[in-house]
Coordinates of C-alpha atoms in Angstrom, one line a residue:
M12 CA 0.1 0.1 0.1
N13 CA 1.3 3.3 -0.9
K14 CA 1.2 5.3 2.3
S15 CA 2.8 8.5 1.2
R16 CA 0.0 9.4 -1.2
V17 CA -3.0 8.7 1.3
D18 CA -4.9 11.0 3.4
P19 CA -4.5 9.7 6.9
V20 CA -8.0 9.4 7.4
R21 CA -8.5 7.8 4.0
N22 CA -5.6 5.7 4.7
E23 CA -7.0 4.3 7.8
Y24 CA -10.1 3.3 5.8
F25 CA -7.9 1.4 3.5
Y26 CA -6.5 -0.8 6.2
S27 CA -10.2 -1.4 7.2
V28 CA -11.1 -2.7 3.7
L29 CA -8.0 -5.2 3.8
N30 CA -8.6 -5.8 7.4
V31 CA -5.0 -5.4 8.6
P32 CA -3.8 -3.1 11.4
T33 CA -1.8 0.1 10.6
T34 CA 1.3 -1.5 11.9
A35 CA 1.0 -4.2 9.4
S36 CA 4.1 -5.1 7.6
A37 CA 4.2 -5.3 3.8
N38 CA 4.0 -9.2 3.7
E39 CA 0.8 -9.0 6.1
I40 CA -0.6 -6.7 3.7
R41 CA 0.2 -8.7 0.5
E42 CA -0.9 -11.8 1.9
R43 CA -4.4 -10.4 3.2
Y44 CA -4.7 -8.7 -0.5
K45 CA -4.3 -12.1 -2.2
A46 CA -6.8 -13.8 0.0
L47 CA -9.5 -11.2 -0.5
S48 CA -8.8 -11.1 -4.4
V49 CA -9.4 -14.9 -4.6
I50 CA -12.8 -14.5 -2.9
F51 CA -14.0 -11.5 -4.8
H52 CA -12.4 -11.8 -8.1
P53 CA -15.3 -11.4 -10.9
D54 CA -13.9 -14.1 -13.2
K55 CA -14.3 -16.7 -10.3
Q56 CA -18.0 -16.0 -10.0
R57 CA -20.6 -17.9 -11.9
G58 CA -23.9 -15.8 -11.8
E59 CA -24.2 -12.5 -13.4
R60 CA -25.5 -11.2 -10.3
T61 CA -22.6 -12.1 -7.9
K62 CA -20.2 -10.8 -10.7
D63 CA -21.6 -7.1 -10.3
T64 CA -21.4 -7.6 -6.4
A65 CA -17.7 -9.0 -6.6
A66 CA -16.5 -6.6 -9.0
V67 CA -17.6 -3.5 -6.7
E68 CA -15.9 -5.2 -3.9
F69 CA -12.8 -6.1 -5.9
L70 CA -12.5 -2.7 -7.1
E71 CA -12.5 -1.3 -3.5
I72 CA -10.0 -4.1 -2.6
Q73 CA -7.6 -2.8 -5.5
K74 CA -7.8 0.8 -4.6
A75 CA -7.1 -0.1 -0.7
Y76 CA -3.9 -1.8 -1.9
E77 CA -2.7 0.5 -4.2
G78 CA -3.7 3.7 -2.5
E79 CA -5.9 6.4 -4.0
D80 CA -4.9 9.9 -5.2
A81 CA -8.3 11.4 -5.4
L82 CA -9.7 11.9 -2.1
K83 CA -13.4 12.9 -2.5
T84 CA -15.6 14.7 -0.2
P85 CA -17.8 12.3 2.0
W86 CA -21.3 13.8 0.9
P87 CA -24.0 13.0 3.3
T88 CA -26.3 10.1 2.4
E89 CA -29.8 11.9 2.6
L90 CA -28.7 14.4 -0.4
R91 CA -29.9 11.2 -2.3
S92 CA -33.4 11.9 -1.7
Q93 CA -33.4 15.6 -1.8
S94 CA -34.8 17.8 -4.6
V95 CA -32.2 19.7 -6.9
E96 CA -32.7 23.1 -5.1
Q97 CA -32.0 21.5 -1.7
I98 CA -28.8 20.0 -3.0
R99 CA -27.7 23.3 -4.7
A100 CA -28.5 24.9 -1.2
H101 CA -26.3 22.2 0.3
L102 CA -23.4 22.9 -2.1
R103 CA -23.7 26.8 -1.8
R104 CA -23.1 26.2 2.0
W105 CA -20.2 23.8 1.5
R106 CA -18.6 26.4 -0.6
I107 CA -18.8 29.0 1.9
D108 CA -17.5 26.6 4.8
R109 CA -14.7 25.4 2.3
S110 CA -13.4 29.2 2.0
Q111 CA -13.5 29.6 5.4
E112 CA -11.4 26.7 5.9
V113 CA -9.1 28.0 3.3
F114 CA -8.8 31.2 4.7
D115 CA -8.3 29.9 8.1
H116 CA -5.6 27.5 7.5
L117 CA -4.0 30.2 5.3
I118 CA -3.2 32.6 8.1
R119 CA -5.0 31.6 10.9
P120 CA -6.7 34.7 12.3
R121 CA -7.1 34.8 16.2
G122 CA -8.8 37.8 18.0
T123 CA -9.9 38.6 21.5
V124 CA -11.6 41.8 22.6
T125 CA -12.0 42.1 26.5
C126 CA -14.1 44.6 28.4
G127 CA -14.0 44.5 32.1
I128 CA -16.9 46.0 33.9
D129 CA -16.4 47.1 37.6
A130 CA -20.3 46.8 39.1
S131 CA -19.2 46.6 42.7
T132 CA -21.0 49.8 43.6
L133 CA -24.4 48.3 42.6
F134 CA -24.2 45.5 45.3
A135 CA -21.8 47.2 47.7
R136 CA -22.9 47.7 51.5
D137 CA -23.4 51.2 52.6
G138 CA -20.7 50.9 54.9
D139 CA -18.3 49.8 52.2
L140 CA -18.7 53.2 50.1
D141 CA -17.0 56.5 50.6
Y142 CA -19.9 58.4 49.5
D143 CA -23.8 59.0 49.8
S144 CA -25.3 55.6 48.4
R145 CA -28.9 56.1 49.4
G146 CA -29.8 56.9 45.5
I147 CA -29.8 54.2 43.0
L148 CA -28.4 56.4 40.0
T149 CA -25.5 57.2 42.3
R150 CA -24.7 53.6 42.5
F151 CA -25.1 53.2 38.6
R152 CA -22.5 56.3 38.2
G153 CA -19.9 54.4 40.1
V154 CA -20.1 51.8 37.5
W155 CA -16.8 51.8 35.3
V156 CA -14.8 50.3 32.5
S157 CA -11.9 48.8 34.7
Q158 CA -10.1 46.9 31.5
F159 CA -10.3 47.4 27.9
A160 CA -8.1 45.4 25.4
I161 CA -8.1 44.2 21.7
R162 CA -5.6 41.4 20.7
H163 CA -5.4 40.1 17.0
S164 CA -2.9 37.6 15.9
V165 CA -2.2 36.1 12.3
M166 CA 0.1 33.2 12.1
K167 CA 2.1 31.6 8.9
V168 CA 3.1 28.2 8.7
L169 CA 6.7 28.3 7.0
N170 CA 7.3 24.7 6.8
E171 CA 6.1 21.8 8.9
K172 CA 8.6 22.7 11.9
T173 CA 8.5 26.6 11.7
N174 CA 5.9 28.9 12.1
L175 CA 5.9 33.1 12.1
K176 CA 3.2 35.0 14.2
F177 CA 2.3 38.6 14.3
T178 CA 0.3 40.0 17.0
S179 CA -1.3 43.5 17.9
H180 CA -2.2 44.4 21.3
L181 CA -4.1 47.6 22.1
G182 CA -5.8 48.2 25.8
L183 CA -6.2 50.0 28.8
G184 CA -4.1 48.5 31.5
P185 CA -1.3 49.0 34.0
R186 CA 1.2 51.4 32.8
N187 CA 4.0 49.8 34.6
D188 CA 3.7 46.2 33.2
L189 CA 5.7 45.9 30.2
L190 CA 3.7 42.8 28.9
S191 CA 0.3 44.9 29.1
R192 CA 1.3 48.0 27.0
N193 CA 0.0 48.5 23.7
N194 CA 2.7 46.9 21.1
L195 CA 3.2 45.2 18.1
M196 CA 4.8 41.7 18.3
G197 CA 6.4 39.2 16.0
T198 CA 7.1 35.4 17.1
I199 CA 9.1 32.8 15.4
R200 CA 8.8 29.4 16.7
H201 CA 10.8 26.5 15.5
Q202 CA 10.0 22.6 16.7
F203 CA 13.4 20.8 16.5
S204 CA 11.8 17.6 17.5
P205 CA 8.4 16.4 19.0
R206 CA 9.5 17.5 22.6
L207 CA 12.0 20.2 22.1
A208 CA 10.8 24.0 20.8
L209 CA 12.2 27.3 20.7
E210 CA 10.4 30.6 20.5
A211 CA 11.3 34.3 20.4
T212 CA 9.0 37.1 20.7
A213 CA 10.3 40.9 19.6
H214 CA 8.1 44.0 20.6
F215 CA 8.5 46.4 18.1
L216 CA 7.4 49.4 20.0
D217 CA 9.1 51.1 22.9
P218 CA 10.4 49.5 25.0
H219 CA 11.4 46.9 22.3
L220 CA 11.2 43.9 25.0
V221 CA 12.5 40.7 23.6
V222 CA 11.2 37.4 25.0
A223 CA 13.1 33.9 24.4
K224 CA 11.7 30.6 25.3
A225 CA 12.7 27.0 25.4
S226 CA 10.5 24.3 26.4
Y227 CA 10.9 20.5 26.5
E228 CA 7.7 18.2 26.8
D229 CA 7.1 14.6 27.0
N230 CA 4.4 12.5 28.2
D231 CA 4.9 13.2 31.9
N232 CA 7.2 16.0 32.2
T233 CA 7.4 19.8 30.8
L234 CA 10.1 22.1 31.2
N235 CA 10.2 25.7 30.5
C236 CA 12.9 28.5 30.3
R237 CA 11.8 32.0 29.7
V238 CA 14.2 35.3 29.6
H239 CA 12.8 39.0 29.1
F240 CA 15.4 41.3 28.3
I241 CA 15.5 45.4 26.7
P242 CA 18.6 45.0 24.3
A243 CA 19.3 48.8 24.7
F244 CA 19.5 48.4 28.5
W245 CA 21.3 45.0 28.5
N246 CA 24.2 46.3 30.4
L247 CA 22.0 48.5 33.0
L248 CA 19.2 45.8 33.6
P249 CA 19.8 42.3 33.4
P250 CA 17.4 40.0 32.1
A251 CA 14.4 38.5 34.1
S252 CA 14.2 34.8 34.1
T253 CA 11.7 32.0 34.9
V254 CA 12.5 28.5 35.2
S255 CA 9.5 26.1 35.5
F256 CA 9.0 22.4 35.7
S257 CA 5.9 20.5 35.9
R258 CA 5.3 16.7 36.1
R259 CA 2.4 14.3 36.2
L260 CA 2.6 12.9 39.8
F261 CA 0.5 9.4 39.0
R262 CA 0.4 7.2 36.4
H263 CA -3.4 6.6 36.4
A264 CA -4.2 10.1 37.3
S265 CA -4.0 13.6 35.6
T266 CA -2.7 15.5 38.7
V267 CA 0.2 17.6 37.7
G268 CA 2.7 19.3 40.3
S269 CA 4.6 22.2 39.1
V270 CA 7.5 24.7 40.4
A271 CA 8.6 27.9 39.2
W272 CA 11.4 30.1 40.1
T273 CA 11.3 33.6 39.0
F274 CA 14.5 36.1 39.1
S275 CA 14.3 39.6 38.5
P276 CA 16.6 42.5 38.8
L277 CA 14.1 44.7 40.6
S278 CA 13.3 42.1 43.1
M279 CA 14.7 39.2 45.1
G280 CA 12.7 36.8 43.1
S281 CA 10.0 34.2 43.9
F282 CA 9.5 30.7 44.0
E283 CA 5.9 29.0 43.5
F284 CA 4.5 25.5 43.9
D285 CA 1.3 24.3 42.5
I286 CA -0.7 21.0 42.2
H287 CA -3.4 20.9 39.7
S288 CA -5.6 18.2 39.1
P289 CA -8.2 18.3 36.1
Q290 CA -10.7 15.3 36.0
P291 CA -12.8 15.1 32.5
F292 CA -16.4 13.5 32.8
D293 CA -18.6 12.7 29.9
F294 CA -22.5 13.0 29.7
S295 CA -22.6 11.9 26.0
S296 CA -23.2 8.4 24.5
S297 CA -20.4 6.9 22.7
E298 CA -21.8 7.3 19.4
N299 CA -21.5 11.1 19.8
Y300 CA -18.7 11.4 21.8
V301 CA -16.1 14.1 21.0
R302 CA -13.0 15.2 23.2
Y303 CA -13.7 18.5 25.0
T304 CA -10.7 20.1 23.6
D305 CA -12.0 19.4 19.8
R306 CA -15.6 20.4 20.4
M307 CA -15.2 23.8 18.7
N308 CA -14.0 21.9 15.3
A309 CA -16.5 19.0 15.7
D310 CA -19.4 18.7 13.4
F311 CA -22.7 18.1 15.2
T312 CA -25.1 18.5 12.7
N313 CA -26.9 15.4 11.5
K314 CA -26.1 13.4 14.5
P315 CA -28.1 11.9 17.3
G316 CA -26.8 13.8 20.1
S317 CA -26.5 13.1 23.9
A318 CA -29.4 11.2 25.3
S319 CA -29.1 13.2 28.6
G320 CA -28.5 16.6 26.7
F321 CA -25.2 17.1 28.0
G322 CA -21.7 16.7 26.3
V323 CA -18.5 16.7 28.2
G324 CA -17.0 18.6 31.2
L325 CA -14.1 19.1 33.4
R326 CA -13.9 19.6 37.3
A327 CA -10.7 20.5 38.6
W328 CA -8.9 21.6 41.6
S329 CA -5.7 23.7 42.4
C330 CA -3.6 24.9 45.3
G331 CA -0.6 26.8 45.3
L332 CA 2.1 28.3 47.7
Q333 CA 4.3 31.2 47.0
L334 CA 7.9 32.3 48.4
S335 CA 8.9 35.8 47.7
G336 CA 10.9 38.6 48.9
R337 CA 12.6 38.4 52.0
L338 CA 11.2 34.7 53.3
E339 CA 7.5 36.0 52.9
I340 CA 5.3 32.9 52.7
G341 CA 1.8 33.1 51.3
F342 CA -1.2 31.6 49.6
R343 CA -2.6 33.4 46.6
Q344 CA -6.0 33.1 47.1
M345 CA -9.0 30.8 47.8
A346 CA -11.5 30.5 44.7
Y347 CA -14.6 28.6 43.5
L348 CA -15.3 28.5 39.9
V349 CA -18.3 27.2 38.0
T350 CA -18.6 27.4 34.2
A351 CA -21.3 26.2 31.5
T352 CA -20.1 26.3 27.8
W353 CA -22.6 25.7 24.7
T354 CA -20.7 24.9 21.7
N355 CA -21.4 24.3 17.9
T356 CA -19.4 23.9 14.7
N357 CA -18.3 27.5 14.6
A358 CA -19.5 29.2 17.6
A359 CA -19.3 28.9 21.6
I360 CA -21.1 30.8 24.4
S361 CA -19.7 30.3 27.9
T362 CA -20.7 32.0 31.5
S363 CA -18.6 31.7 34.6
F364 CA -19.3 32.2 38.1
G365 CA -16.4 32.7 40.4
V366 CA -16.1 33.4 44.1
S367 CA -12.6 34.1 45.7
T368 CA -11.0 36.0 48.9
K369 CA -10.8 39.0 46.5
G370 CA -14.7 39.2 45.6
L371 CA -17.2 37.7 43.3
I372 CA -17.1 37.8 39.4
M373 CA -19.2 36.7 36.6
R374 CA -17.7 36.5 33.2
F375 CA -19.5 36.0 29.8
E376 CA -17.5 34.8 26.7
L377 CA -18.6 34.6 23.0
E378 CA -16.7 32.9 20.2
Y379 CA -17.3 32.5 16.4
L380 CA -14.7 31.5 13.9
H381 CA -12.2 31.9 16.5
Q382 CA -12.9 35.5 17.4
K383 CA -13.5 35.7 20.9
W384 CA -15.4 38.7 23.1
I385 CA -14.9 38.6 26.9
L386 CA -17.0 40.5 29.3
P387 CA -15.8 40.1 33.0
I388 CA -18.3 41.8 35.4
T389 CA -16.8 42.5 39.0
L390 CA -19.9 42.1 41.3
S391 CA -18.2 42.6 44.4
T392 CA -14.5 43.5 45.5
V393 CA -14.9 42.0 49.4
R394 CA -16.5 38.8 50.5
N395 CA -20.5 39.1 50.5
Q396 CA -22.3 36.3 51.7
T397 CA -25.9 37.2 50.7
L398 CA -24.6 38.4 47.1
E399 CA -22.5 35.2 46.5
F400 CA -25.7 33.0 47.5
F401 CA -28.2 34.6 45.3
S402 CA -25.7 34.9 42.5
A403 CA -25.1 31.2 42.6
V404 CA -28.8 30.0 43.3
L405 CA -30.6 32.2 40.7
P406 CA -28.4 31.3 37.6
S407 CA -28.3 27.5 38.8
T408 CA -32.2 27.5 39.2
V409 CA -32.6 29.2 35.7
L410 CA -30.2 26.6 34.4
L411 CA -32.0 23.7 36.0
L412 CA -35.4 24.5 34.7
G413 CA -34.2 25.4 31.2
Y414 CA -32.5 21.8 31.2
H415 CA -35.4 20.1 32.5
F416 CA -38.1 21.8 30.2
I417 CA -36.1 22.8 27.0
L418 CA -32.8 21.2 26.6
K419 CA -33.5 17.7 27.5
P420 CA -36.9 17.4 25.8
R421 CA -35.0 19.0 22.5
R422 CA -32.3 16.4 22.7
Q423 CA -34.6 13.5 23.1
L424 CA -36.7 14.7 20.0
Q425 CA -33.5 15.2 18.1
R426 CA -32.5 11.5 18.6
T427 CA -35.8 10.5 17.8
L428 CA -35.9 12.3 14.6
Y429 CA -32.5 11.6 13.8
F430 CA -33.0 7.6 14.0
R431 CA -36.3 7.6 12.2
K432 CA -34.8 9.7 9.4
A433 CA -32.1 7.0 9.1
E434 CA -34.5 4.2 9.1
R435 CA -36.5 5.9 6.1
L436 CA -33.2 6.7 4.2
L437 CA -32.4 2.9 4.7
K438 CA -35.7 1.5 3.5
E439 CA -35.6 3.7 0.3
E440 CA -32.5 2.3 -0.7
K441 CA -32.5 -1.3 1.1
T442 CA -33.6 -3.2 -1.9
Q443 CA -30.4 -2.4 -4.0
L444 CA -28.1 -2.3 -0.8
K445 CA -29.6 -5.5 0.6
R446 CA -29.0 -7.3 -2.6
R447 CA -25.5 -6.4 -2.9
I448 CA -24.8 -7.2 1.0
D449 CA -26.4 -10.7 0.6
D450 CA -24.2 -11.4 -2.3
T451 CA -21.4 -10.4 -0.5
V452 CA -22.2 -12.6 2.4
G453 CA -22.9 -15.4 0.1
L454 CA -19.1 -14.9 -1.3
L455 CA -18.0 -14.8 2.1
S456 CA -19.9 -17.9 3.5
D457 CA -17.7 -20.6 2.2
T458 CA -14.7 -18.9 3.7
A459 CA -16.4 -18.4 7.1
K460 CA -17.3 -21.9 7.2
R461 CA -13.9 -23.4 6.6
H462 CA -12.6 -20.9 9.3
M463 CA -15.1 -21.8 11.8
Q464 CA -14.3 -25.7 11.3
T465 CA -10.6 -25.0 11.5
E466 CA -11.1 -22.7 14.5
R467 CA -13.3 -24.9 16.3
S468 CA -11.2 -28.2 15.7
R469 CA -8.3 -26.6 17.7
G470 CA -10.1 -24.6 20.1
G471 CA -9.5 -21.1 18.5
L472 CA -11.6 -18.2 17.9
V473 CA -15.5 -19.0 16.8
I474 CA -17.9 -16.4 16.2
L475 CA -21.3 -17.0 17.6
S476 CA -22.9 -13.9 16.8
A477 CA -22.1 -10.3 15.8
T478 CA -24.2 -7.1 15.1
Y479 CA -23.4 -3.8 14.3
G480 CA -25.5 -0.6 14.7
P481 CA -26.2 2.3 17.2
E482 CA -26.4 1.9 20.7
T483 CA -29.8 2.3 22.0
G484 CA -33.1 3.2 20.6
A485 CA -32.5 1.9 17.0
E486 CA -32.7 -1.6 17.0
N487 CA -34.2 -1.5 13.4
L488 CA -30.9 -0.1 12.3
T489 CA -28.9 -3.1 13.6
I490 CA -27.5 -5.5 10.9
D491 CA -26.3 -9.2 11.5
V492 CA -22.6 -9.3 10.6
T493 CA -21.5 -12.7 12.0
V494 CA -20.7 -14.2 8.6
P495 CA -18.5 -11.4 7.7
V496 CA -16.6 -11.4 10.8
Q497 CA -16.1 -15.2 11.0
A498 CA -14.5 -14.6 7.4
L499 CA -12.1 -12.4 8.6
V500 CA -10.6 -14.8 11.6
H501 CA -7.1 -15.9 10.8
N502 CA -5.0 -17.9 13.1
S503 CA -7.2 -17.3 15.9
Q504 CA -7.4 -13.7 15.6
V505 CA -9.3 -11.1 13.9
H506 CA -8.5 -7.5 13.5
I507 CA -11.2 -4.9 14.1
P508 CA -10.2 -1.5 12.7
G509 CA -10.8 1.6 14.3
H510 CA -12.4 4.3 12.1
R511 CA -15.3 6.6 12.1
T512 CA -17.5 3.9 10.4
K513 CA -16.6 -0.1 9.9
A514 CA -18.5 0.2 6.7
G515 CA -15.3 -0.6 4.7
I516 CA -15.2 -4.3 5.9
Q517 CA -16.8 -6.7 3.5
G518 CA -20.3 -7.5 4.2
F519 CA -20.8 -4.6 6.2
Y520 CA -22.8 -1.3 5.7
D521 CA -23.7 1.8 7.3
P522 CA -27.0 1.8 8.7
A523 CA -26.9 5.3 10.3
P524 CA -24.4 7.5 8.2
T525 CA -22.7 10.3 10.6
S526 CA -23.3 8.3 13.6
P527 CA -20.7 6.3 14.9
K528 CA -21.6 2.6 15.8
S529 CA -20.5 -0.4 17.9
L530 CA -19.9 -3.9 17.0
R531 CA -21.0 -6.4 19.4
V532 CA -19.3 -9.6 19.2
R533 CA -20.2 -13.2 21.3
Y534 CA -17.6 -15.7 20.6
L535 CA -15.9 -19.1 21.9
F536 CA -12.2 -18.9 22.4
R537 CA -10.5 -22.0 24.0
D538 CA -14.0 -23.2 24.7
R539 CA -14.9 -20.0 26.8
Q540 CA -17.5 -17.7 25.9
H541 CA -16.7 -14.1 25.7
Y542 CA -18.7 -10.7 24.9
A543 CA -17.0 -7.5 23.1
E544 CA -18.7 -4.0 22.5
I545 CA -16.5 -2.4 20.2
P546 CA -17.2 1.5 19.1
D547 CA -16.2 2.7 15.7
Y548 CA -13.3 4.7 17.0
V549 CA -11.4 1.7 19.0
P550 CA -9.4 -0.5 17.0
V551 CA -9.5 -4.0 18.4
V552 CA -7.7 -7.4 18.1
L553 CA -9.8 -10.4 19.2
P554 CA -9.8 -12.1 21.5
L555 CA -8.7 -9.9 24.7
P556 CA -8.1 -11.6 27.9
D557 CA -9.9 -8.6 29.7
H558 CA -13.2 -9.2 27.6
L559 CA -16.3 -9.8 29.8
V560 CA -16.9 -13.6 30.4
N561 CA -20.7 -14.6 30.5

């Protein structure tokens, strides 16, 4: 198989057609190709009907073995039943989306607008204000814009290891903070290896600050070295340096410990120690699972959706200790933060509620096509238990009612309509599709019988039953694939590829396009019965010792 010419996703599909792992050697691929060619070669078929089916499968096997330059767009199956105008509308939307993808890949524009509002005077107690607060208008006059910043960047990939980024920053912030001043910056980053990278940033406007950074990262450890300096004052003002090291503390947990040492010519430096433990959780069903970090780029259209209405989330805790100055020891602050986020393909809306020793803050974020607007609102600069209670209870009550009466019913209806539509589309094309699948299963039946007899005689792998389809609520979309799976058995093993669909395997078809499914296999191995449920995106080699034993 020519790996160099094939898209990684398409390449994975080709391996599933040949039913070999992506780590298979050239001899293993050649051996599997020959075995499938013998089964599906059109000249070896007697009936005209089976010849047509075998020709289609044989062509797909040829493409998989030789590789394919022409990578075509996977159009939705439901387009087959739509009118010409509906198809044209879909094509127009696709052209717009495609142009956005090309533009984003070309310069990767990213923008952030932050507008901070201090509304603490609206909720402050009378004793906390230094003026007469009896009038509501007086309190409103105390609301002011505490922060305003605009940041925009574009990035150009020079080659596979080097990229160049230009960033502009304009804002109202602390004038004594060199990193917060209005400036134009250029950054070049070079990835020497998968673990080692160097980065340099130059500020083009006064005071012409230069930041150099080196980072090393592996699966468990991260080391960063950062240096800030002003070239014109190199002799008068030594560079400020920060060295930080973080490590995953436990093999089976995501808890990370980090230490950082900062040296500054204007102070005696500081030492910081932190422990951070993020714990992701998942409410979505496996057929709709998308990693939390990938949800902004995921396509959720024409998918069944989560049965609960929720997607994925993250809960985390952290603590830290800081040593600075002349043996001064102190904790930064105690804080509690709750965030809710809604995402679709190109947009995201997020709201946060935070309580700390420094007061109470609500934060709203809107993101569209990688352009972000942030609105942090300070409700209180001191601890106010009454305000904290109502600020937490009221939004939580609204979210709970909205979930129960709006979100959950809509998601349940979305799943029901999705599976009904999939069943209708399957019925419309079932006659021709079923004939082709039946012919394919017929071509595989003799091979499956031989494999079963051989495996049973030596106590090997015998497939008792195998079905393929969505998890729950779609029994009419589940298909029987016992014969195709048994035909794949070779030397008491069968390779089940991990792919967005297993429809590339001979004798399989996709009963619910755009929805990942699971393969459920009940089998005998060494005269013991096992059960395996294998999602589309998980590659598996059967049998596995940790499979459920019935």
